[in-house]
């Protein structure tokens, strides 16, 4: 009787008292459990296996994994999904002595059943509300399918489009990246862990993975301490502050030390300075990869380095499983390090409510109900619309005019379905993605003839389809070409040295353009591409990334004017690979180019301008916006105060539109050189034709701080320029103030 009473009391207390009291209660439950655990069982909690082989056909590895699960040697599985499989595997874990439930994790990166735009595309929306909704839907669907934990968001700042993983992040800017990191974490997790329609998030890859040398995956990183803190860490800090449940470390080195074995990153910064309470999972095999790095001479040493450096869970290295007990028993690793890691992991299992109900997320009825909910398609469509960036629109070629009779659809991606689903597809049926052809067909029914010619493949040497394409163009009023990369040319391990449009696609464009017909180019890709001829000669260019489920519908909406594009580039588009790394917040140098006609002994190229083809923040609309009346409420900003800025934004065109107004600053002189521009705020506003709105921004000294080696974050008195504009290279209003 007493036991039942105290058990239910613990339950009641743990569910009703938020914050500190809840933490204390969970801490007590973790303590009680840990007292019962053997060292082997503790190490088991730190071990994560991939479940592909567990749910697949019988094999030696399958038996081995199942035995480990049954014997309490596994804390978490990745790649097991669906109520049936997660239930089955959980039931095996519950046969272990202490019946500790497993955590099921998966790369739910841009949707689960419903496919959303790739993260880079969604970041082009600059719309935190839709980004949050997209993460919420992904969480709801995957949580209904037995998943507790996603390996997202990837919050790596990426300034190198050769790197295939640019598709997975928020682009090149730290401020935008931090806002999006926080939003995605809150979208996946909700305010508090434990809801059955939310999952744990994971801020990855800690840290600085986006700075991989030469844009090559798994490569070293060699950046200054100042760049680490100023450019690469703030999105991680934002995720931590938003309560992200887990971090994943990364495949790269920092200061010559692999991130997985890097105590400075994980212990000093993350768990020390930031007082982070969640747990850190290694990246796949990154503990054992410290050996080929030439850092750990064997698996034993790798396990020691990783646990001491603060890597709590071992994903698929089997380093902890094989080595940690010995390391503790022979005194190389103090038990306290193992205990700390176990404690962090168990804490999350309690927080999720898995000890109270290990099958909480594996409910068949909920799974059937949640999957295929039509309202998620609407959210996916809105996300896709908002992610599209109109790069160019000469002579108002778009939206397509009403009286068209014949449109030629040309190019290898006109009928693309799988490609639009992007790199990380975990559950969706990619045959259900809507192609551009299908999207336009719905718009035009029988009134407009759509003729189609592929012309060439995505990465073909062949040009024998050109005559058919040219013919189709000749018979059309307007041509829509859909060109780009295939889905598997970006993503993990998909770095490219040549980011021009692959194959013969630009040649196809030239042949089609030579017909004299207006040509609209829709580009699909997981990264910024180089497409100089198209940039110069196309009448209109729509950058459509990989938009997911509803891509074709969203693109058709933009082409016909049912949706007015509002996306802005979250990353610079180079003119050629030689400019990389290229980003808007560069330094001026001692020899800046002040007149493009005079580059002698200036910091310039003799064969290319310095500036990108399309700048960070750029994106057109079917309407126009005027920026007026910049006001700063004071000429000086004192410590502890804030400076208020306001200006008037007006829709001066003929249709409703959304504008992303961007606030940049420039710290004119400082004890370390400062970037020419730094984004400090933005707002996305919808205005009717003729409508105006006063927009307010606020700057605090903290927002003006920079990181100085040996000193840390600091502010310095001096003059700051403020710039408000529609793109980083299209500033409309300027002012100055003094920081005291
Ligand atoms: C390796 C990737 O780097 C990481 O982002 C991913 O979460 C894991 N594999 C698990 O699939």
PDB file of N, CA and C and ligand atoms in Angstrom, residues 48 52 78-79 106-107 109 151-152 154 165 168 204-205 209 217-218 248-249 251 282-284 315 424 492, ligand 1:
ATOM      1  N   UNK A  48      24.826   3.377 -28.588  1.00  0.00           N
ATOM      2  CA  UNK A  48      23.727   3.547 -29.555  1.00  0.00           C
ATOM      3  C   UNK A  48      24.039   2.751 -30.820  1.00  0.00           C
ATOM      4  N   UNK A  52      18.904  -0.670 -38.595  1.00  0.00           N
ATOM      5  CA  UNK A  52      18.537  -1.190 -39.920  1.00  0.00           C
ATOM      6  C   UNK A  52      18.636  -2.706 -39.943  1.00  0.00           C
ATOM      7  N   UNK A  78      19.169   4.135 -33.381  1.00  0.00           N
ATOM      8  CA  UNK A  78      18.732   5.024 -34.449  1.00  0.00           C
ATOM      9  C   UNK A  78      18.239   4.165 -35.604  1.00  0.00           C
ATOM     10  N   UNK A  79      17.466   4.783 -36.450  1.00  0.00           N
ATOM     11  CA  UNK A  79      16.974   4.116 -37.659  1.00  0.00           C
ATOM     12  C   UNK A  79      16.012   2.954 -37.406  1.00  0.00           C
ATOM     13  N   UNK A 106      16.222   9.318 -34.977  1.00  0.00           N
ATOM     14  CA  UNK A 106      16.187   9.248 -36.441  1.00  0.00           C
ATOM     15  C   UNK A 106      16.545  10.618 -37.020  1.00  0.00           C
ATOM     16  N   UNK A 107      17.043  10.619 -38.241  1.00  0.00           N
ATOM     17  CA  UNK A 107      17.307  11.891 -38.918  1.00  0.00           C
ATOM     18  C   UNK A 107      16.015  12.431 -39.537  1.00  0.00           C
ATOM     19  N   UNK A 109      14.875  15.372 -40.758  1.00  0.00           N
ATOM     20  CA  UNK A 109      15.572  16.625 -41.060  1.00  0.00           C
ATOM     21  C   UNK A 109      14.653  17.646 -41.717  1.00  0.00           C
ATOM     22  N   UNK A 151      17.761  13.922 -35.055  1.00  0.00           N
ATOM     23  CA  UNK A 151      19.098  14.511 -35.165  1.00  0.00           C
ATOM     24  C   UNK A 151      18.988  15.802 -35.976  1.00  0.00           C
ATOM     25  N   UNK A 152      18.268  16.727 -35.470  1.00  0.00           N
ATOM     26  CA  UNK A 152      18.083  18.018 -36.118  1.00  0.00           C
ATOM     27  C   UNK A 152      17.733  19.008 -35.014  1.00  0.00           C
ATOM     28  N   UNK A 154      20.388  20.896 -37.831  1.00  0.00           N
ATOM     29  CA  UNK A 154      21.792  21.155 -38.096  1.00  0.00           C
ATOM     30  C   UNK A 154      21.946  22.674 -38.082  1.00  0.00           C
ATOM     31  N   UNK A 165      26.557  19.623 -47.470  1.00  0.00           N
ATOM     32  CA  UNK A 165      25.619  19.766 -46.366  1.00  0.00           C
ATOM     33  C   UNK A 165      25.107  21.177 -46.172  1.00  0.00           C
ATOM     34  N   UNK A 168      21.450  21.410 -45.510  1.00  0.00           N
ATOM     35  CA  UNK A 168      20.834  20.977 -44.260  1.00  0.00           C
ATOM     36  C   UNK A 168      20.794  22.069 -43.195  1.00  0.00           C
ATOM     37  N   UNK A 204      23.344  20.114 -34.017  1.00  0.00           N
ATOM     38  CA  UNK A 204      24.543  19.469 -34.563  1.00  0.00           C
ATOM     39  C   UNK A 204      25.157  20.361 -35.630  1.00  0.00           C
ATOM     40  N   UNK A 205      26.444  20.227 -35.952  1.00  0.00           N
ATOM     41  CA  UNK A 205      27.420  19.294 -35.418  1.00  0.00           C
ATOM     42  C   UNK A 205      28.417  20.134 -34.657  1.00  0.00           C
ATOM     43  N   UNK A 209      31.584  22.451 -37.936  1.00  0.00           N
ATOM     44  CA  UNK A 209      31.642  21.504 -39.058  1.00  0.00           C
ATOM     45  C   UNK A 209      31.476  22.221 -40.404  1.00  0.00           C
ATOM     46  N   UNK A 217      33.680  17.176 -47.200  1.00  0.00           N
ATOM     47  CA  UNK A 217      33.082  16.606 -46.000  1.00  0.00           C
ATOM     48  C   UNK A 217      34.119  15.872 -45.161  1.00  0.00           C
ATOM     49  N   UNK A 218      33.901  15.859 -43.869  1.00  0.00           N
ATOM     50  CA  UNK A 218      34.724  15.145 -42.878  1.00  0.00           C
ATOM     51  C   UNK A 218      36.150  15.702 -42.794  1.00  0.00           C
ATOM     52  N   UNK A 248      24.985  16.959 -30.903  1.00  0.00           N
ATOM     53  CA  UNK A 248      25.807  15.943 -31.564  1.00  0.00           C
ATOM     54  C   UNK A 248      27.150  16.592 -31.861  1.00  0.00           C
ATOM     55  N   UNK A 249      28.220  15.864 -31.596  1.00  0.00           N
ATOM     56  CA  UNK A 249      29.508  16.445 -31.958  1.00  0.00           C
ATOM     57  C   UNK A 249      29.801  16.179 -33.438  1.00  0.00           C
ATOM     58  N   UNK A 251      32.467  15.575 -37.102  1.00  0.00           N
ATOM     59  CA  UNK A 251      33.535  14.774 -37.701  1.00  0.00           C
ATOM     60  C   UNK A 251      34.853  15.538 -37.857  1.00  0.00           C
ATOM     61  N   UNK A 282      27.797  11.195 -30.027  1.00  0.00           N
ATOM     62  CA  UNK A 282      28.868  11.328 -31.037  1.00  0.00           C
ATOM     63  C   UNK A 282      28.211  11.296 -32.406  1.00  0.00           C
ATOM     64  N   UNK A 283      28.916  11.712 -33.430  1.00  0.00           N
ATOM     65  CA  UNK A 283      28.384  11.457 -34.760  1.00  0.00           C
ATOM     66  C   UNK A 283      28.730  10.004 -35.115  1.00  0.00           C
ATOM     67  N   UNK A 284      28.144   9.525 -36.185  1.00  0.00           N
ATOM     68  CA  UNK A 284      28.250   8.101 -36.552  1.00  0.00           C
ATOM     69  C   UNK A 284      29.719   7.668 -36.660  1.00  0.00           C
ATOM     70  N   UNK A 315      27.648   6.709 -30.884  1.00  0.00           N
ATOM     71  CA  UNK A 315      26.847   6.229 -32.015  1.00  0.00           C
ATOM     72  C   UNK A 315      27.717   5.343 -32.902  1.00  0.00           C
ATOM     73  N   UNK A 424      17.307  14.050 -47.321  1.00  0.00           N
ATOM     74  CA  UNK A 424      16.944  13.229 -46.161  1.00  0.00           C
ATOM     75  C   UNK A 424      15.487  12.787 -46.249  1.00  0.00           C
ATOM     76  N   UNK A 492      24.922  14.787 -47.152  1.00  0.00           N
ATOM     77  CA  UNK A 492      26.158  14.276 -46.545  1.00  0.00           C
ATOM     78  C   UNK A 492      27.030  13.588 -47.595  1.00  0.00           C
TER      79      UNK A 492
HETATM   80  C1  LIG B   1      26.099  11.180 -39.881  1.00  0.00           C
HETATM   81  C2  LIG B   1      25.674  12.604 -40.002  1.00  0.00           C
HETATM   82  O1  LIG B   1      26.794  13.464 -39.999  1.00  0.00           O
HETATM   83  C3  LIG B   1      24.718  13.046 -38.902  1.00  0.00           C
HETATM   84  O2  LIG B   1      24.272  14.339 -39.174  1.00  0.00           O
HETATM   85  C4  LIG B   1      23.580  12.076 -38.797  1.00  0.00           C
HETATM   86  O3  LIG B   1      22.670  12.516 -37.827  1.00  0.00           O
HETATM   87  C5  LIG B   1      24.142  10.716 -38.458  1.00  0.00           C
HETATM   88  N1  LIG B   1      25.016  10.292 -39.539  1.00  0.00           N
HETATM   89  C6  LIG B   1      23.063   9.664 -38.208  1.00  0.00           C
HETATM   90  O4  LIG B   1      22.443   9.313 -39.366  1.00  0.00           O
END
